[in-house]
Tab-separated table of C-alpha atoms in Angstrom:
chain	number	residue	atom	x	y	z
A	1	MET	CA	7.012	5.594	-0.433
A	2	GLN	CA	9.545	2.819	-2.105
A	3	ARG	CA	12.117	5.910	-1.634
A	4	LEU	CA	11.379	6.037	2.354
A	5	TYR	CA	11.191	2.084	2.644
A	6	ASN	CA	14.850	1.843	1.245
A	7	HIS	CA	15.682	4.338	2.809
A	8	PHE	CA	14.221	2.486	5.699
A	9	PHE	CA	15.331	-0.693	5.173
A	10	ALA	CA	19.219	0.625	3.950
A	11	ARG	CA	19.490	2.202	7.683
A	12	LEU	CA	18.578	-0.752	9.063
A	13	PRO	CA	21.701	-2.717	10.690
A	14	VAL	CA	22.606	-5.625	10.026
A	15	GLN	CA	24.023	-8.141	13.178
A	16	PRO	CA	26.765	-9.997	12.677
A	17	LEU	CA	25.767	-14.323	13.055
A	18	ALA	CA	27.329	-17.001	12.426
A	19	ASN	CA	25.504	-18.739	9.352
A	20	ASP	CA	26.373	-22.924	8.576
A	21	GLY	CA	25.837	-21.218	4.732
A	22	ASP	CA	23.095	-24.232	4.071
A	23	LEU	CA	19.580	-21.462	3.909
A	24	HIS	CA	17.306	-23.746	3.244
A	25	ILE	CA	18.474	-26.053	6.839
A	26	LEU	CA	18.687	-23.519	9.868
A	27	ASN	CA	21.576	-24.291	12.730
A	28	ALA	CA	19.723	-23.442	16.347
A	29	ALA	CA	21.327	-19.995	16.859
A	30	GLU	CA	19.193	-18.599	13.614
A	31	VAL	CA	16.197	-20.333	15.112
A	32	ARG	CA	15.958	-18.318	18.360
A	33	LEU	CA	16.572	-15.506	16.470
A	34	ILE	CA	14.413	-15.606	14.134
A	35	ARG	CA	11.645	-16.853	16.773
A	36	ARG	CA	12.689	-14.230	18.740
A	37	ARG	CA	12.590	-11.450	16.266
A	38	HIS	CA	8.568	-12.565	15.274
A	39	ARG	CA	6.810	-12.278	19.267
A	40	GLN	CA	8.855	-8.787	18.731
A	41	ALA	CA	6.845	-7.908	15.388
A	42	LEU	CA	4.083	-8.913	16.648
A	43	LEU	CA	3.898	-7.354	19.648
A	44	LEU	CA	4.897	-4.005	18.243
A	45	SER	CA	2.945	-4.247	16.072
A	46	ALA	CA	-0.740	-5.171	18.303
A	47	GLY	CA	0.461	-1.916	20.188
A	48	LEU	CA	0.586	-0.509	17.097
A	49	SER	CA	-3.625	-0.913	17.363
A	50	VAL	CA	-3.713	-0.532	20.956
A	51	ALA	CA	-2.094	3.391	19.694
A	52	GLY	CA	-4.185	3.896	17.131
A	53	PHE	CA	-7.729	3.432	19.138
A	54	LEU	CA	-6.200	5.197	22.209
A	55	ALA	CA	-4.857	8.644	19.388
A	56	TYR	CA	-8.178	8.873	18.423
A	57	PHE	CA	-10.535	8.665	21.063
A	58	LEU	CA	-9.010	10.103	23.847
A	59	PRO	CA	-8.487	13.775	21.965
A	60	VAL	CA	-12.897	13.285	19.945
A	61	TYR	CA	-13.910	12.607	24.079
A	62	GLY	CA	-11.060	14.471	25.999
A	63	ALA	CA	-12.014	17.414	23.842
A	64	PRO	CA	-14.830	17.506	21.612
A	65	ALA	CA	-14.460	21.342	20.993
A	66	MET	CA	-11.250	20.051	19.400
A	67	PHE	CA	-13.774	18.381	16.660
A	68	PRO	CA	-16.582	20.313	15.348
A	69	SER	CA	-18.637	19.093	12.957
A	70	VAL	CA	-21.349	20.118	9.985
A	71	PRO	CA	-25.430	19.928	9.110
A	72	VAL	CA	-25.208	18.682	5.406
A	73	SER	CA	-28.325	17.560	3.759
A	74	LEU	CA	-28.174	14.000	2.105
A	75	PRO	CA	-30.274	12.451	-0.598
A	76	PHE	CA	-32.580	10.299	0.157
A	77	VAL	CA	-30.839	10.456	3.495
A	78	GLY	CA	-31.792	13.951	4.319
A	79	ALA	CA	-30.553	16.110	6.871
A	80	VAL	CA	-27.387	14.904	9.052
A	81	VAL	CA	-24.784	15.902	11.017
A	82	LEU	CA	-20.977	15.310	9.663
A	83	PRO	CA	-18.208	14.967	11.804
A	84	TRP	CA	-15.283	16.114	9.412
A	85	ALA	CA	-12.657	16.356	11.597
A	86	GLU	CA	-13.403	13.789	13.192
A	87	LEU	CA	-13.306	11.744	10.179
A	88	LEU	CA	-10.103	13.209	9.288
A	89	TRP	CA	-7.942	13.188	12.353
A	90	GLY	CA	-9.363	9.100	11.178
A	91	ILE	CA	-7.778	8.747	7.994
A	92	VAL	CA	-4.465	10.629	8.937
A	93	LEU	CA	-4.808	7.969	11.626
A	94	MET	CA	-5.529	5.340	9.141
A	95	VAL	CA	-2.867	5.897	7.061
A	96	LEU	CA	-0.022	6.579	9.621
A	97	GLU	CA	-0.581	3.211	11.283
A	98	ILE	CA	0.008	1.265	7.812
A	99	TYR	CA	2.569	3.059	6.990
A	100	LEU	CA	4.266	2.285	10.853
A	101	LEU	CA	3.125	-1.326	9.891
A	102	VAL	CA	4.961	-1.757	6.365
A	103	LEU	CA	7.586	0.101	8.284
A	104	LEU	CA	7.900	-2.701	10.654
A	105	ASN	CA	7.177	-6.022	8.058
A	106	LEU	CA	10.359	-4.190	6.652
A	107	TRP	CA	11.746	-5.304	9.773
A	108	GLY	CA	11.239	-8.176	10.737
A	109	VAL	CA	12.197	-9.103	6.489
A	110	HIS	CA	15.058	-7.925	7.248
A	111	GLU	CA	16.548	-9.654	10.734
A	112	ILE	CA	14.855	-12.911	8.568
A	113	ALA	CA	16.808	-12.056	5.350
A	114	VAL	CA	20.250	-11.770	8.525
A	115	ALA	CA	19.692	-15.137	9.673
A	116	THR	CA	18.676	-17.040	7.206
A	117	GLY	CA	22.483	-15.940	5.585
A	118	LEU	CA	20.826	-14.467	3.664
A	119	MET	CA	22.390	-11.144	4.183
A	120	GLY	CA	24.655	-9.474	4.604
A	121	PRO	CA	26.566	-6.073	5.113
A	122	HIS	CA	28.338	-8.166	2.118
A	123	ASN	CA	25.420	-7.654	0.202
A	124	LYS	CA	22.459	-5.859	1.383
A	125	SER	CA	22.020	-3.895	-1.345
A	126	LEU	CA	22.464	-6.517	-4.155
A	127	VAL	CA	18.811	-8.386	-2.255
A	128	ALA	CA	17.702	-5.189	-0.560
A	129	ALA	CA	15.052	-5.122	-3.570
A	130	GLU	CA	13.837	-8.726	-3.567
A	131	VAL	CA	13.524	-8.505	0.434
A	132	ILE	CA	11.464	-5.313	0.472
A	133	GLY	CA	10.022	-7.021	-1.908
A	134	ILE	CA	8.231	-9.190	-0.127
A	135	GLY	CA	8.029	-7.296	3.193
A	136	LEU	CA	6.000	-5.482	1.402
A	137	GLY	CA	4.252	-8.661	0.022
A	138	ASN	CA	4.477	-7.809	-3.458
A	139	GLU	CA	1.793	-9.847	-5.444
A	140	HIS	CA	3.759	-12.683	-7.744
A	141	ARG	CA	1.403	-13.353	-10.402
A	142	GLY	CA	5.219	-14.204	-13.083
A	143	LEU	CA	2.667	-18.032	-13.316
A	144	LEU	CA	1.338	-17.138	-16.017
A	145	ARG	CA	4.295	-15.894	-17.379
A	146	TYR	CA	4.577	-19.624	-17.924
A	147	GLY	CA	1.402	-20.386	-19.244
A	148	ILE	CA	-0.119	-21.926	-14.832
A	149	ASP	CA	-3.459	-20.672	-14.271
A	150	PRO	CA	-3.703	-21.695	-10.410
A	151	PHE	CA	-7.390	-20.809	-11.178
A	152	LEU	CA	-7.618	-22.927	-13.913
A	153	GLY	CA	-11.772	-24.104	-13.645
A	154	VAL	CA	-12.741	-21.866	-10.893
A	155	ASN	CA	-16.012	-19.970	-11.153
A	156	ARG	CA	-15.209	-16.506	-11.179
A	157	GLY	CA	-17.500	-14.502	-9.506
A	158	ALA	CA	-16.918	-17.449	-6.538
A	159	LEU	CA	-14.209	-16.482	-6.312
A	160	PHE	CA	-14.788	-12.698	-6.172
A	161	VAL	CA	-17.168	-13.100	-3.554
A	162	PHE	CA	-14.319	-15.165	-2.120
A	163	ASN	CA	-11.188	-12.838	-2.384
A	164	LEU	CA	-14.234	-9.608	-0.619
A	165	VAL	CA	-15.279	-11.072	2.833
A	166	LEU	CA	-11.504	-11.596	3.337
A	167	LYS	CA	-10.694	-8.277	2.631
A	168	LEU	CA	-13.808	-7.009	4.818
A	169	LYS	CA	-13.023	-9.751	7.266
A	170	GLY	CA	-11.893	-6.779	9.768
A	171	TRP	CA	-15.062	-4.920	9.314
A	172	LEU	CA	-17.597	-7.937	9.815
A	173	GLY	CA	-15.684	-9.237	12.769
A	174	THR	CA	-16.374	-5.402	14.787
A	175	LYS	CA	-19.683	-4.799	13.385
A	176	LEU	CA	-20.613	-8.532	15.009
A	177	LEU	CA	-18.925	-7.644	18.000
A	178	SER	CA	-20.566	-4.298	18.393
A	179	TYR	CA	-23.947	-6.636	17.793
A	180	VAL	CA	-23.641	-8.804	20.271
A	181	VAL	CA	-22.221	-6.191	22.612
A	182	GLN	CA	-25.400	-3.917	22.269
A	183	ARG	CA	-27.616	-7.104	23.130
A	184	LEU	CA	-26.224	-8.162	25.657
A	185	LEU	CA	-25.812	-5.435	27.833
A	186	GLY	CA	-29.379	-2.744	25.925
A	187	ARG	CA	-28.397	0.399	26.839
A	188	LEU	CA	-25.977	0.004	28.982
A	189	ALA	CA	-24.070	-0.198	25.839
A	190	VAL	CA	-23.336	3.526	26.201
A	191	ARG	CA	-20.463	4.494	22.351
A	192	GLU	CA	-17.828	4.917	24.106
A	193	VAL	CA	-18.070	1.052	24.973
A	194	LEU	CA	-18.549	0.250	21.638
A	195	ASP	CA	-15.822	2.359	20.235
A	196	PHE	CA	-13.423	0.931	22.181
A	197	ILE	CA	-14.843	-2.922	21.789
A	198	GLY	CA	-12.796	-2.931	18.493
A	199	MET	CA	-9.755	-3.073	19.439
A	200	PRO	CA	-9.486	-6.113	20.282
A	201	ILE	CA	-9.999	-7.991	17.180
A	202	TYR	CA	-8.323	-4.988	14.921
A	203	MET	CA	-4.893	-5.550	17.351
A	204	ALA	CA	-5.195	-9.555	16.379
A	205	ILE	CA	-5.990	-8.399	12.952
A	206	ASN	CA	-2.672	-5.889	12.948
A	207	ALA	CA	-0.599	-8.765	14.806
A	208	TYR	CA	-1.969	-11.956	12.152
A	209	SER	CA	-0.488	-9.578	9.472
A	210	THR	CA	2.326	-9.074	10.318
A	211	HIS	CA	2.747	-13.330	11.095
A	212	VAL	CA	1.970	-13.475	7.259
A	213	VAL	CA	3.575	-10.907	5.957
A	214	LEU	CA	7.357	-12.877	8.334
A	215	ARG	CA	6.311	-16.161	7.777
A	216	GLU	CA	5.654	-15.794	3.824
A	217	ALA	CA	9.366	-14.280	3.721
A	218	ARG	CA	11.119	-17.455	5.913
A	219	VAL	CA	9.671	-19.585	3.314
A	220	ILE	CA	10.576	-17.481	0.279
A	221	ILE	CA	13.543	-16.970	1.292
A	222	MET	CA	14.198	-20.806	2.096
A	223	GLY	CA	13.060	-21.846	-0.649
A	224	ARG	CA	14.430	-20.494	-2.989
A	225	ARG	CA	17.529	-21.465	-1.406
A	226	LEU	CA	16.230	-25.209	-1.408
A	227	ILE	CA	14.750	-24.339	-4.995
A	228	GLU	CA	18.560	-23.847	-5.845
A	229	GLU	CA	19.914	-27.185	-4.185
A	230	LEU	CA	17.426	-28.727	-6.586
A	231	THR	CA	18.735	-27.135	-9.583
A	232	ARG	CA	22.480	-28.205	-9.570
A	233	ARG	CA	20.953	-31.896	-8.388
A	234	LEU	CA	18.281	-32.286	-11.485
A	235	PRO	CA	19.547	-34.860	-13.987
A	236	GLN	CA	20.861	-33.110	-17.937
A	237	LYS	CA	18.589	-35.157	-19.913
A	238	PHE	CA	15.817	-37.079	-18.773
A	239	ALA	CA	15.687	-41.421	-21.360
A	240	GLY	CA	12.634	-42.380	-23.844
A	241	ASP	CA	9.786	-40.218	-24.165
A	242	ASP	CA	10.932	-35.679	-24.553
A	243	PRO	CA	9.935	-35.001	-20.637
A	244	ARG	CA	8.701	-31.703	-21.520
A	245	GLU	CA	5.154	-31.853	-21.009
A	246	LEU	CA	4.843	-34.245	-18.063
A	247	LEU	CA	6.761	-32.233	-15.939
A	248	HIS	CA	4.704	-28.452	-17.869
A	249	ALA	CA	1.281	-30.897	-16.632
A	250	THR	CA	3.108	-31.856	-13.515
A	251	CYS	CA	3.292	-27.903	-12.390
A	252	GLN	CA	0.112	-27.000	-13.490
A	253	PHE	CA	-1.168	-29.487	-11.150
A	254	ILE	CA	0.466	-28.204	-8.317
A	255	ALA	CA	-0.771	-24.559	-9.344
A	256	VAL	CA	-4.767	-25.886	-9.948
A	257	SER	CA	-3.801	-27.843	-6.405
A	258	LYS	CA	-2.636	-24.504	-4.384
A	259	ARG	CA	-5.583	-22.211	-6.058
A	260	ASP	CA	-3.370	-19.896	-5.522
A	261	PHE	CA	-0.082	-17.506	-7.017
A	262	HIS	CA	3.224	-17.931	-4.495
A	263	GLN	CA	6.917	-16.374	-5.618
A	264	ASN	CA	8.256	-20.173	-4.833
A	265	HIS	CA	6.304	-21.896	-7.222
A	266	TYR	CA	6.743	-19.406	-9.751
A	267	ALA	CA	10.482	-20.038	-8.655
A	268	LEU	CA	10.531	-24.686	-9.453
A	269	THR	CA	8.194	-23.637	-12.782
A	270	LYS	CA	11.003	-21.108	-13.977
A	271	VAL	CA	13.675	-23.818	-13.521
A	272	LEU	CA	11.874	-26.200	-15.100
A	273	VAL	CA	11.558	-24.700	-17.973
A	274	GLU	CA	14.710	-23.242	-18.582
A	275	ARG	CA	16.491	-25.636	-17.848
A	276	TYR	CA	14.792	-29.082	-19.843
A	277	ALA	CA	13.564	-25.482	-22.874
A	278	ILE	CA	9.697	-26.404	-21.953
A	279	THR	CA	7.601	-24.831	-24.348
A	280	VAL	CA	5.035	-22.947	-22.819
A	281	LYS	CA	1.890	-22.716	-24.023
A	282	THR	CA	-0.451	-19.648	-24.326
A	283	THR	CA	-3.639	-21.154	-23.041
A	284	PRO	CA	-3.247	-23.160	-19.304
A	285	HIS	CA	-4.147	-26.607	-19.844
A	286	LEU	CA	-3.727	-30.080	-18.256
A	287	PRO	CA	-3.948	-32.901	-19.134
A	288	GLU	CA	-7.388	-34.932	-18.622
A	289	ASP	CA	-5.039	-38.075	-18.474
A	290	PHE	CA	-3.148	-36.246	-15.896
A	291	PHE	CA	-2.376	-39.475	-13.614
A	292	GLN	CA	-1.834	-42.213	-16.751
A	293	ARG	CA	0.472	-40.147	-18.253
A	294	LEU	CA	2.884	-39.678	-14.437
A	295	ARG	CA	2.266	-43.751	-14.123
A	296	ALA	CA	3.256	-44.755	-17.324
A	297	ALA	CA	6.486	-42.572	-17.761
A	298	ASP	CA	10.381	-43.370	-17.524
A	299	PRO	CA	11.782	-44.858	-13.640
A	300	GLU	CA	14.020	-42.370	-13.637
A	301	LEU	CA	11.360	-38.657	-15.045
A	302	ARG	CA	7.992	-40.102	-12.995
A	303	ARG	CA	10.872	-39.907	-9.705
A	304	VAL	CA	11.604	-36.507	-10.607
A	305	CYS	CA	8.260	-35.121	-11.022
A	306	VAL	CA	7.003	-37.090	-8.411
A	307	LEU	CA	9.933	-34.600	-6.489
A	308	VAL	CA	7.988	-31.573	-8.204
A	309	LEU	CA	5.096	-33.191	-6.948
A	310	VAL	CA	5.633	-33.235	-3.038
A	311	LEU	CA	7.829	-30.329	-3.514
A	312	GLY	CA	4.748	-27.534	-5.114
A	313	PHE	CA	2.702	-28.912	-1.895
A	314	ILE	CA	5.497	-27.838	0.585
A	315	LEU	CA	7.205	-25.083	-0.508
A	316	ASP	CA	3.787	-22.712	0.256
A	317	GLY	CA	4.361	-23.558	3.832
A	318	LYS	CA	0.732	-24.888	3.938
A	319	VAL	CA	-0.343	-28.579	3.123
A	320	SER	CA	-4.786	-27.691	3.110
A	321	PHE	CA	-7.025	-30.350	3.789
A	322	ARG	CA	-7.456	-30.261	0.114
A	323	GLU	CA	-4.343	-31.172	-0.535
A	324	ASP	CA	-3.981	-34.141	1.178
A	325	ARG	CA	-7.244	-35.837	-1.154
A	326	ARG	CA	-5.357	-34.593	-3.830
A	327	VAL	CA	-2.002	-37.140	-2.223
A	328	ALA	CA	-3.991	-39.706	-1.293
A	329	ALA	CA	-5.423	-39.588	-4.875
A	330	LEU	CA	-2.148	-39.298	-6.770
A	331	ARG	CA	-1.003	-42.331	-3.837
A	332	GLU	CA	-3.678	-44.172	-4.761
A	333	ALA	CA	-3.645	-44.769	-8.228
A	334	GLY	CA	-0.063	-45.708	-7.319
A	335	ILE	CA	1.888	-42.271	-8.183
A	336	LEU	CA	3.138	-41.492	-4.428
A	337	GLU	CA	4.504	-42.769	-2.942
A	338	TYR	CA	3.876	-40.738	0.429
A	339	THR	CA	0.841	-41.328	2.785
A	340	VAL	CA	-0.322	-37.588	3.923
A	341	ASP	CA	1.463	-37.227	7.027
A	342	ASP	CA	5.005	-38.108	4.815
A	343	VAL	CA	3.844	-34.727	2.869
A	344	ARG	CA	2.756	-32.826	6.332
A	345	GLY	CA	6.086	-34.065	8.280
A	346	PHE	CA	8.047	-32.840	5.246
A	347	ALA	CA	6.313	-29.515	4.788
A	348	ARG	CA	6.877	-29.207	8.449
A	349	ALA	CA	10.858	-29.666	8.314
A	350	PHE	CA	11.199	-27.443	5.393
A	351	LEU	CA	8.785	-24.320	7.505
A	352	SER	CA	10.774	-25.478	10.569
A	353	GLY	CA	14.722	-25.353	8.759
A	354	GLU	CA	15.811	-29.181	9.635
A	355	GLY	CA	15.827	-29.171	5.833
A	356	ILE	CA	13.611	-31.878	3.416
A	357	GLU	CA	17.615	-33.703	2.250
A	358	PRO	CA	15.992	-37.362	2.687
A	359	LEU	CA	13.836	-36.964	0.158
A	360	LEU	CA	14.896	-35.203	-2.227
A	361	THR	CA	17.793	-38.282	-1.991
A	362	ARG	CA	15.827	-40.235	-1.711
A	363	GLN	CA	13.649	-39.011	-5.935
A	364	LEU	CA	17.276	-38.740	-7.128
A	365	ALA	CA	20.260	-40.511	-6.107
A	366	GLY	CA	19.318	-42.659	-8.640
A	367	PRO	CA	17.385	-45.550	-11.400
A	368	ARG	CA	15.588	-46.811	-8.905
A	369	ASP	CA	11.340	-48.156	-9.532
A	370	PHE	CA	8.542	-49.001	-5.836
A	371	ASP	CA	5.117	-50.325	-5.633
A	372	THR	CA	3.047	-47.765	-3.578
A	373	ARG	CA	0.612	-50.817	-2.459
A	374	ALA	CA	4.376	-52.882	-1.439
A	375	PRO	CA	4.291	-52.785	2.171
A	376	GLU	CA	8.113	-52.363	2.153
A	377	ALA	CA	7.724	-49.495	0.069
A	378	GLU	CA	4.991	-48.466	2.860
A	379	ARG	CA	7.606	-48.558	5.345
A	380	ALA	CA	10.236	-46.411	3.692
A	381	GLY	CA	7.779	-43.826	2.624
A	382	SER	CA	7.458	-43.840	6.636
A	383	GLY	CA	10.737	-43.601	7.701
A	384	ALA	CA	11.165	-41.049	4.961
A	385	GLY	CA	8.670	-38.592	7.194
A	386	GLN	CA	9.838	-40.198	10.377
A	387	ARG	CA	13.152	-39.037	9.551
A	388	SER	CA	12.324	-35.453	7.915
């Protein structure tokens, strides 16, 4: 299948589009194209679900002779009728629909990569593998390579149950809706109604899965270029104590706050580890006195750590309520000068393509200290969020 994906991706045409060269900032034409392709992909994804339902049920009801059954005897159940042909037909259509969804996602990611300027006719072959990996939604657990574990301290059993429920949400939703219809309609809920009642759910699931893939592609592509910009502007070295342990702890704090693996967090950690020759610990660890160490750090190092913290909160394109509490705790501890609204404003600016230059300029401008409790800092922090 990888060969099919590569061939399909290579055959997709690259439409010419004027890019401004700043890949982490989108101009109006780029935004319009991305939104148009996003809507088209969602409609096609939902349409595939409708086509799959019709292709399955219309032959089953219209030509039942084509779908024979066979009686079988099962342990603890007894004699049952197994509709083997109907099951086989359903499996074939399900596999076909999955592969068509994958190809649709690849098309959408291809269009986003072209719209942002990441990919063009001159370099398509060079970045194709990376973009295809984004389109396939390959899980990226590279953080473990640098001794960073997002699930540090989490109960593994509870995590397994949570992920299992996420995997079964489509099936559970269909069963729940079928049960409600049965209760409401009673005997009027004939088989045809119950069979098709799940179609809107799977339409929504298909559209949502495509939305997640395309949104993630946009976040990863823009995040990588933002990290490249950060790399060019980071200080070569810091005055005072060795910054490596504090920078590594900052990366671990971000991962624990997010409770998930993300390619942008891996790329950010990789840049810091390689630039400052950070020693990677084999066992993930977050110092209990992390806040105290960060507050007592050299002002320039603290500004960079604060920048890394804010980037960590926004680089996956979303800020959760749990992360709101983290931001509030950092601000209360006298570490972060930005409010929750500021951080969410930076996240929106990053995701919309406006860029977060005010944040980069503020944190990397030069020697400066701050006090989050001072009214001047309060006004400056709020202004940064508005400018973003």
